[in-house]
mmCIF file of C-alpha atoms in Angstrom:
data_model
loop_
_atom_site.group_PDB
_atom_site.id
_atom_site.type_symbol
_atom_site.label_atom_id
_atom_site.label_comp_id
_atom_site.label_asym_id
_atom_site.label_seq_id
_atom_site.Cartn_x
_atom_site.Cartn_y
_atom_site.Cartn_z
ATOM 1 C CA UNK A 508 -0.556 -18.853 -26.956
ATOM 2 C CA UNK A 509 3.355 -17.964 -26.921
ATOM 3 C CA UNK A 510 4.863 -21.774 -26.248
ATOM 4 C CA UNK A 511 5.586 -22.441 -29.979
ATOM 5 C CA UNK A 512 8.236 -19.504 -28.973
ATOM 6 C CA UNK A 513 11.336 -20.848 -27.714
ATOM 7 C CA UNK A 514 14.204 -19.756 -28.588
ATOM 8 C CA UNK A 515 17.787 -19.565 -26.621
ATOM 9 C CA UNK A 516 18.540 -16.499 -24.683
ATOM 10 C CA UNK A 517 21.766 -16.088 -22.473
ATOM 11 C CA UNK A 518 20.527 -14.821 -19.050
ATOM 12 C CA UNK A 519 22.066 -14.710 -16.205
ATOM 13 C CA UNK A 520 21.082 -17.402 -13.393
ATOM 14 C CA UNK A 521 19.719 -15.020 -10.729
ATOM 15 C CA UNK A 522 17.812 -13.589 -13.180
ATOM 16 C CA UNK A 523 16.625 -16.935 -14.488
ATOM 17 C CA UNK A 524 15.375 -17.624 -10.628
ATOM 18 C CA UNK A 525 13.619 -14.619 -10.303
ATOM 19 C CA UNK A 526 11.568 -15.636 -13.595
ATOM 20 C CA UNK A 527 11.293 -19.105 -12.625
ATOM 21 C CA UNK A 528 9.385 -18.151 -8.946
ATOM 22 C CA UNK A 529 7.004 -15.780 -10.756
ATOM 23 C CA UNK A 530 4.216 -18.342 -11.354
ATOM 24 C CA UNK A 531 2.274 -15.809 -12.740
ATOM 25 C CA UNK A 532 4.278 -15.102 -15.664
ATOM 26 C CA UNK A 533 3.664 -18.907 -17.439
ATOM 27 C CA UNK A 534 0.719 -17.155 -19.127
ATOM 28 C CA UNK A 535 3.246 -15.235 -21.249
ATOM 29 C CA UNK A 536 5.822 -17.632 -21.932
ATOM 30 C CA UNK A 537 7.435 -21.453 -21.220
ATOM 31 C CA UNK A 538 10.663 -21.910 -19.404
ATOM 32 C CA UNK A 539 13.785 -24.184 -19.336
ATOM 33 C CA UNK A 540 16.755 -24.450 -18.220
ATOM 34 C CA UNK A 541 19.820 -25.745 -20.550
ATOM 35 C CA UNK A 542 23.020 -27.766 -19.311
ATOM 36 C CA UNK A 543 24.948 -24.670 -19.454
ATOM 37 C CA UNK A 544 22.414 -22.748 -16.473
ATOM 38 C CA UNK A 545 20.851 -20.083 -19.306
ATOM 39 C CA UNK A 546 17.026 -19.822 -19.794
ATOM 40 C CA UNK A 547 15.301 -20.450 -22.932
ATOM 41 C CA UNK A 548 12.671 -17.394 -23.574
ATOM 42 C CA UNK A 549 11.172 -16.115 -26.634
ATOM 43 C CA UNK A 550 12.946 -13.644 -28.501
ATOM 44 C CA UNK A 551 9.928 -12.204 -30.095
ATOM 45 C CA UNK A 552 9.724 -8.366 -29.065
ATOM 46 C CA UNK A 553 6.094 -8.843 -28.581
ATOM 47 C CA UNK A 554 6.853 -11.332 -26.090
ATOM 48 C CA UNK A 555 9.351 -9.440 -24.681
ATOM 49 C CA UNK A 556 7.298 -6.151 -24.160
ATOM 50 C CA UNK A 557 4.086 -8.174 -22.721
ATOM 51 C CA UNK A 558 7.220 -9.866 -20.150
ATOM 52 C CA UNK A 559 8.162 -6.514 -18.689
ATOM 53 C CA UNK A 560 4.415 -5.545 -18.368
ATOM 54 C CA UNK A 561 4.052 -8.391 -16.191
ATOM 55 C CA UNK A 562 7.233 -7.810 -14.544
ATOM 56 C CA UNK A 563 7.636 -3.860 -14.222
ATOM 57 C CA UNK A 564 4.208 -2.868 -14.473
ATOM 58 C CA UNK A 565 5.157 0.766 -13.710
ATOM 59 C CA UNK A 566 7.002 1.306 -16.633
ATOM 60 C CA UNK A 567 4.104 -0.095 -19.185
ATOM 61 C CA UNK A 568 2.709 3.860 -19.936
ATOM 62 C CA UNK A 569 5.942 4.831 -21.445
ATOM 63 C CA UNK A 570 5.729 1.772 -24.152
ATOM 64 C CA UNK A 571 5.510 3.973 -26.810
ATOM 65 C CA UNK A 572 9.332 5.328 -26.993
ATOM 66 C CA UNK A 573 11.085 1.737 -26.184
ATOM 67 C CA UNK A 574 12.317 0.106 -29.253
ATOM 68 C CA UNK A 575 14.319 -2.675 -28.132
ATOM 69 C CA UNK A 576 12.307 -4.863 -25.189
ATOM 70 C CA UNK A 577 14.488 -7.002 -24.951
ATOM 71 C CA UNK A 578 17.674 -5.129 -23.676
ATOM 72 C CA UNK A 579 14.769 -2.454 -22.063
ATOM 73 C CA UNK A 580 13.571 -5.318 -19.915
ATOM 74 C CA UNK A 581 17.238 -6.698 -18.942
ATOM 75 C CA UNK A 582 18.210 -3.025 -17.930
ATOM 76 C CA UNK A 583 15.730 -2.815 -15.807
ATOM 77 C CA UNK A 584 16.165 -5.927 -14.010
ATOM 78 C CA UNK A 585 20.455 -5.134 -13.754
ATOM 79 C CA UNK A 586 19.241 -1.122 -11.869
ATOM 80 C CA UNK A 587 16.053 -2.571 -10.066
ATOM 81 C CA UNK A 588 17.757 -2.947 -7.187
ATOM 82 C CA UNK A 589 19.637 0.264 -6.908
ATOM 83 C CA UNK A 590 17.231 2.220 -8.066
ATOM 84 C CA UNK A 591 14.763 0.939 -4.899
ATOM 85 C CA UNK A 592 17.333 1.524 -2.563
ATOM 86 C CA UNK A 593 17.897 5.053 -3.552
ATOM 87 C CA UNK A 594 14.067 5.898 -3.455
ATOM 88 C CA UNK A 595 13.986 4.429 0.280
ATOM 89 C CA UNK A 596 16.727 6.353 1.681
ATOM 90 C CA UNK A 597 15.366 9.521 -0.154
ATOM 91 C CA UNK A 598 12.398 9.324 -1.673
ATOM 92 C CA UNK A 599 10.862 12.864 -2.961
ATOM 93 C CA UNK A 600 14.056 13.258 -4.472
ATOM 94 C CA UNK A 601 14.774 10.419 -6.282
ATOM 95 C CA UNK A 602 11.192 9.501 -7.552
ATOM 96 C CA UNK A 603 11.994 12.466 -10.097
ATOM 97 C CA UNK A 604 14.885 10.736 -11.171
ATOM 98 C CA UNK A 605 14.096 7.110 -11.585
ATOM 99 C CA UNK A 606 11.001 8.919 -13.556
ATOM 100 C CA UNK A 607 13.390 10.673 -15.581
ATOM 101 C CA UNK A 608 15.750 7.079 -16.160
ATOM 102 C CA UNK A 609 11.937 5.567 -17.371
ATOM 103 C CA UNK A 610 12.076 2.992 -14.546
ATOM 104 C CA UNK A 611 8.634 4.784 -13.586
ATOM 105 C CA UNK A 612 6.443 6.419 -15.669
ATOM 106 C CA UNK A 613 5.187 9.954 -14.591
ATOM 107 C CA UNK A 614 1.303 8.959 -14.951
ATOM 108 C CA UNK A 615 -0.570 8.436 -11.143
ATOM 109 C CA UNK A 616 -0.980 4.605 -11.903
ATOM 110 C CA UNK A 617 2.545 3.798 -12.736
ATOM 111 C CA UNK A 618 4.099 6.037 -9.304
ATOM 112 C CA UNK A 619 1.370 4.093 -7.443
ATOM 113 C CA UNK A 620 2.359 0.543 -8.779
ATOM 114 C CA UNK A 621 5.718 1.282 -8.162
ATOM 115 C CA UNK A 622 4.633 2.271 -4.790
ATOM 116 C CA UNK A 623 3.410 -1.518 -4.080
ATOM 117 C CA UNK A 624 6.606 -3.106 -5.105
ATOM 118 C CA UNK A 625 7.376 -5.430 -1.890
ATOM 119 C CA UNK A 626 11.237 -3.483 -1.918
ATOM 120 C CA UNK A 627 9.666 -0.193 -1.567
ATOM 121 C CA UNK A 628 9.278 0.371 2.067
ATOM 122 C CA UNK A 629 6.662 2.058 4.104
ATOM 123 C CA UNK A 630 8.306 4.816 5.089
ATOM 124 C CA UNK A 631 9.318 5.996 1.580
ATOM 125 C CA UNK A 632 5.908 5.127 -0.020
ATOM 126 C CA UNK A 633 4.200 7.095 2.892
ATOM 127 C CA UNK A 634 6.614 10.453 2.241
ATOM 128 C CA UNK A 635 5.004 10.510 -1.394
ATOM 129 C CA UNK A 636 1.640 9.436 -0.708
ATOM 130 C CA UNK A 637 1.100 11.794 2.108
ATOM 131 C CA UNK A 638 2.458 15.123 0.336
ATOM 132 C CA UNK A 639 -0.470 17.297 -0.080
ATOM 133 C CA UNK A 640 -0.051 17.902 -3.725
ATOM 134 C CA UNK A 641 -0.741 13.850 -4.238
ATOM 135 C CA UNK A 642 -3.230 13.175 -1.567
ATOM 136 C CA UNK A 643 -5.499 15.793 -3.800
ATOM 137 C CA UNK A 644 -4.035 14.594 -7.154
ATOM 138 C CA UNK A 645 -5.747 11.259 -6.688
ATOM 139 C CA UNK A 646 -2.277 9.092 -6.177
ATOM 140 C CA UNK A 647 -3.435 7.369 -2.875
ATOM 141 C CA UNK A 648 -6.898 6.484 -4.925
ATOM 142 C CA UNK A 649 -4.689 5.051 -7.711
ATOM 143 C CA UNK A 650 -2.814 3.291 -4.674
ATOM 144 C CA UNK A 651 -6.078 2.329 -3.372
ATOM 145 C CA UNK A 652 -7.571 0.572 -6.363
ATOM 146 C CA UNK A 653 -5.446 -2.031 -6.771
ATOM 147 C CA UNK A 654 -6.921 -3.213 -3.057
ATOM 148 C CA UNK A 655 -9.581 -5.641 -2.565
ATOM 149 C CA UNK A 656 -10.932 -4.544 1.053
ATOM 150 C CA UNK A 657 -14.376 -6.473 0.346
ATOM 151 C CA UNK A 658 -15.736 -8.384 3.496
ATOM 152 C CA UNK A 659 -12.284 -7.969 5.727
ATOM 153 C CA UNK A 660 -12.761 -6.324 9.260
ATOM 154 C CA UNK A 661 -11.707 -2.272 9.256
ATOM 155 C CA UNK A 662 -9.164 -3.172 11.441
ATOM 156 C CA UNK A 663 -7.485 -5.669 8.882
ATOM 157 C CA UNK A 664 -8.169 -2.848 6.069
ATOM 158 C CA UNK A 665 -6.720 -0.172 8.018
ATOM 159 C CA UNK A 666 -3.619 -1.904 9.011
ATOM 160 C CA UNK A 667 -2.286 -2.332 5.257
ATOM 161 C CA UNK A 668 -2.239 1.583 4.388
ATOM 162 C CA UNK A 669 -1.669 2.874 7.970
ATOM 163 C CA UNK A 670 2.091 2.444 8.081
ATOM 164 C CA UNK A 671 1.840 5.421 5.272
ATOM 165 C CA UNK A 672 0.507 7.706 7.083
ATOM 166 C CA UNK A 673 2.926 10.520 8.720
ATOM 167 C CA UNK A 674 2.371 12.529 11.429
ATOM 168 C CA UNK A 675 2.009 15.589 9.546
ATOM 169 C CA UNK A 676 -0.561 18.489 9.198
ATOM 170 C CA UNK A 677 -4.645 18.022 10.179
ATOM 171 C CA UNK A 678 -5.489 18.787 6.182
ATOM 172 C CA UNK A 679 -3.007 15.449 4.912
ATOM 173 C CA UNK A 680 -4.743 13.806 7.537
ATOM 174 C CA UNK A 681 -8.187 14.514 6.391
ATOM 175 C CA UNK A 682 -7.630 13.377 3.015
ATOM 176 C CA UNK A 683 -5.891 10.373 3.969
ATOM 177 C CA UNK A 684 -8.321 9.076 5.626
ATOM 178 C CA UNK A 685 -11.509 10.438 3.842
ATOM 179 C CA UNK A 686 -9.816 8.501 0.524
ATOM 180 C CA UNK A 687 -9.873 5.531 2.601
ATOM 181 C CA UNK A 688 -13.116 5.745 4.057
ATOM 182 C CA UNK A 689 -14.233 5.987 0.364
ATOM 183 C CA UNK A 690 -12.528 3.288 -1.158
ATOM 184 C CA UNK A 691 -13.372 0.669 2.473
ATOM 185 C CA UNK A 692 -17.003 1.636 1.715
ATOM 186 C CA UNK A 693 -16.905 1.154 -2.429
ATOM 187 C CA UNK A 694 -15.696 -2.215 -1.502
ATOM 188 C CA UNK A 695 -18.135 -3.320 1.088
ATOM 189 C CA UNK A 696 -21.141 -1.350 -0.249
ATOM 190 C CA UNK A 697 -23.203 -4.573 -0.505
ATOM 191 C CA UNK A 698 -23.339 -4.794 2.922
ATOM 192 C CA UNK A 699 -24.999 -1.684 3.736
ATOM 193 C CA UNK A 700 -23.811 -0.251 6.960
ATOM 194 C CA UNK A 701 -19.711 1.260 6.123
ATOM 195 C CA UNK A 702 -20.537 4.420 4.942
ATOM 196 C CA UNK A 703 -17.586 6.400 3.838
ATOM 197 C CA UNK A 704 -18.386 8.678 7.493
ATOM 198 C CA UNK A 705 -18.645 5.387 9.636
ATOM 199 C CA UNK A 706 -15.509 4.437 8.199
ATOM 200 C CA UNK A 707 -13.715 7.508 8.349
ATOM 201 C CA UNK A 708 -14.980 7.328 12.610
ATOM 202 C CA UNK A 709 -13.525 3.740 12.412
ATOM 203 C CA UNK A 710 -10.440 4.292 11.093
ATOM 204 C CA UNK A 711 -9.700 7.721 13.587
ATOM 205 C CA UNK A 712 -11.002 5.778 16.596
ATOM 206 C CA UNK A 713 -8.555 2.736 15.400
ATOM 207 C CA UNK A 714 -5.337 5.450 15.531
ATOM 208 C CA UNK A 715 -6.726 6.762 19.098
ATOM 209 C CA UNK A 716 -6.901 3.266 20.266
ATOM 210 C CA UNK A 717 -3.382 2.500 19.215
ATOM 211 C CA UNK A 718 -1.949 5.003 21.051
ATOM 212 C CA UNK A 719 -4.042 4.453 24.412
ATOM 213 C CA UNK A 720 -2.731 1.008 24.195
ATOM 214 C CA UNK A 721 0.804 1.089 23.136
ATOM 215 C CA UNK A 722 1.782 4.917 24.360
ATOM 216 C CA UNK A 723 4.101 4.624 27.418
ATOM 217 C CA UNK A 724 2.940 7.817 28.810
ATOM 218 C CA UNK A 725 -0.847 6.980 28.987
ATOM 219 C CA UNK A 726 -0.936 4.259 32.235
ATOM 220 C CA UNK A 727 -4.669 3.834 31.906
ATOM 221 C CA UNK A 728 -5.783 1.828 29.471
ATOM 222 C CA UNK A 729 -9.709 2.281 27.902
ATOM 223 C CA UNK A 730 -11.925 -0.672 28.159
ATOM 224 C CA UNK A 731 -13.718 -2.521 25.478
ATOM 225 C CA UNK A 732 -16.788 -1.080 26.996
ATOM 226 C CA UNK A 733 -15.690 2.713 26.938
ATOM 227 C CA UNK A 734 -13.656 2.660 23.367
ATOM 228 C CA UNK A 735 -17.329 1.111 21.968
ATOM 229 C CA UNK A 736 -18.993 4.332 23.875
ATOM 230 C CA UNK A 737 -17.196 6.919 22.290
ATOM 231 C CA UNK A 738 -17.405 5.211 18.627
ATOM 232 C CA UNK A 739 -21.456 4.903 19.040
ATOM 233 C CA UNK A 740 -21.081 8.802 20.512
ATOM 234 C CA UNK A 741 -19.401 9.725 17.154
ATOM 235 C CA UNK A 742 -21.989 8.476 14.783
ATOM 236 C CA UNK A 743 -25.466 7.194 15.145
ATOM 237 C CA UNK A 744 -24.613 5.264 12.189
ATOM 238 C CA UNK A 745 -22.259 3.080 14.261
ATOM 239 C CA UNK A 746 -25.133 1.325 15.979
ATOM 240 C CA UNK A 747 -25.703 -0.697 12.928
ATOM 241 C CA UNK A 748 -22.475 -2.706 12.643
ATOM 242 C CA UNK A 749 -22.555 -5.581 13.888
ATOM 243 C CA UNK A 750 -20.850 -5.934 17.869
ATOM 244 C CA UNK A 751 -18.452 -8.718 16.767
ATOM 245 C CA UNK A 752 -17.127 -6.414 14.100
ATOM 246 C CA UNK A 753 -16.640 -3.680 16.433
ATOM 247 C CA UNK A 754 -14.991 -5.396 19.376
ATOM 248 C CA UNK A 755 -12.651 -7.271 16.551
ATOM 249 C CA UNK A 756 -11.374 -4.151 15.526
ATOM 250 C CA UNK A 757 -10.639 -3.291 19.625
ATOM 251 C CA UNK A 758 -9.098 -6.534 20.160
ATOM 252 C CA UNK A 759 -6.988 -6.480 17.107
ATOM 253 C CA UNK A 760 -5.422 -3.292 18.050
ATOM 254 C CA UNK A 761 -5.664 -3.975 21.542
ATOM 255 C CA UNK A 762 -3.087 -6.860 20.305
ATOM 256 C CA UNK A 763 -0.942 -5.694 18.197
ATOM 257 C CA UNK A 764 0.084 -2.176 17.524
ATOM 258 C CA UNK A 765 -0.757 -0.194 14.371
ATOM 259 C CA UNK A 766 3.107 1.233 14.015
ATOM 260 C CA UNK A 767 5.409 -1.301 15.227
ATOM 261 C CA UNK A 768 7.677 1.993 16.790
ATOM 262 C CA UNK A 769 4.790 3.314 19.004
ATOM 263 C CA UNK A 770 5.511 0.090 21.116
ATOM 264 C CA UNK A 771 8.996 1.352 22.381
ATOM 265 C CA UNK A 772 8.832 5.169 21.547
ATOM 266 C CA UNK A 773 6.320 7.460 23.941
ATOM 267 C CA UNK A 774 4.431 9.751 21.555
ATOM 268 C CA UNK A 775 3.407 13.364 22.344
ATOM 269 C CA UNK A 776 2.370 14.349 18.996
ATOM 270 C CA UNK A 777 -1.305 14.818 17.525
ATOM 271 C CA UNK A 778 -2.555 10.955 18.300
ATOM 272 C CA UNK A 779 -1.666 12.315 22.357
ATOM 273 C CA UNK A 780 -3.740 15.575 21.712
ATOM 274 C CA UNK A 781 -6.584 13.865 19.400
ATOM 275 C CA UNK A 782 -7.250 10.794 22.239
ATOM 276 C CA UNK A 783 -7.437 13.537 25.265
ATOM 277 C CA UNK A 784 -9.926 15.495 22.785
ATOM 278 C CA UNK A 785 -11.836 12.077 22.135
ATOM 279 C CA UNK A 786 -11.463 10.826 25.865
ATOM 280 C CA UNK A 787 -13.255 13.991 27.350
ATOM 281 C CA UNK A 788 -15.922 14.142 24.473
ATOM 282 C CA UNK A 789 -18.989 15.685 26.279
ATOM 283 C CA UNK A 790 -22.119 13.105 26.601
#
């Protein structure tokens, strides 16, 4: 639709890569390079503004006060960068401010496309996610949305969202995982047996494996046989998944560790307290 326009535009060659390696972008526009290393784009503002959507998705609900695309879009590229590194050393405080520059727009689905960029880490993601204000806002469930969970193992699932997850107060907890539970089960409702409870069990006895396995102070490791116990103890509902599902998500955690830290650091927090809770559950 937009390869009749081609026109030249000086950018710089970094910048020109960046373009080049999205493949996903040669819906919008074509692409080449001239003798003199500059990229050949469409100067049509149109063009321009559809080219940032694709780009900086998180800035596309504040399109109606940006006049100029062009030099919108090629700002944001120059302070993409800096701005990322300044949300992951601090990020409740500077998520206001890159808000306030218009790299992200204040709406729940911009923050939580922003939130997915692959230079936002973790860790900084996981200190806005998990404040109590958003977990009840409906930020994680905007975060969760743009997640396909359908017909992967819990484990798998679980794994992708975990490293959010802070070690803070019972209530975050609870909604973390609850919005979880809900959004696993939307996506594999056509196979009948993850309710959003069954799930939510899952997903808690997934943490309380992780720390029986890769907690330095806990010398004792549970079995396949006794971790698959407890689960079935938690929820009748259990029973109907099928084995293979529920010794995948032992083995996979059994394997590798949920938190990559939990491997070298002994922990003595809540995951210590919840698995001797769960380990002494009466019959």
């Amino acid at each position: 639709l937009f390869h009749p326009l081609i026109v030249m535009l000086d950018l710089p060659v970094d910048v020109c890569n960046q373009i080049l390696l999205n493949n996903s972008l040669k819906d919008l526009c074509s692409f080449s390079q001239c003798s003199h290393q500059t990229l050949q784009l469409s100067s049509n503002p149109d063009l321009w503004r559809l080219f940032a959507f694709r780009i900086f998705p998180h800035v596309v609900p504040q399109s109606a006060i940006i006049t100029n695309w062009k030099d919108h879009t090629l700002n944001l590229f120059n302070r993409e960068d800096t701005f990322i590194k300044k949300f992951n050393a601090d990020p409740t405080i500077v998520l206001p401010q890159i808000i306030e520059d218009g790299f992200v727009s204040s709406e729940l689905q911009s923050i939580a496309r922003f939130l997915h960029h692959p230079k936002v880490s973790p860790s900084a993601a996981g200190h806005i996610i998990c404040d109590d204000w958003n977990l009840t806002n409906g930020l994680f469930r905007c975060y969760l949305a743009s997640m396909n969970f359908a017909n992967i193992e819990v484990e798998k699932a679980f794994r992708l969202v975990a490293p959010l997850l802070k070690p803070t107060g019972s209530k975050t907890r609870f909604h973390f995982m609850t919005q979880f539970a809900d959004w696993f089960s939307d996506c594999n409702e056509h196979l009948g047996y993850y309710t959003p409870e069954v799930v939510y069990f899952l997903a808690y006895g997934a943490l309380m494996l992780n720390t029986d396995m890769h907690s330095e102070i806990i010398k004792v490791k549970m079995t396949q046989i006794q971790f698959l116990s407890y689960l079935e103890d938690l929820s009748v509902d259990i029973i109907r998944i099928p084995r293979p599902k529920l010794i995948a998500l032992y083995d996979g955690i059994k394997e590798k560790p949920l938190f990559p830290s939990t491997s070298t650091k002994p922990e003595k927090s809540y995951w210590s307290q919840f698995l001797n809770v769960f380990r002494t559950k009466p019959k």
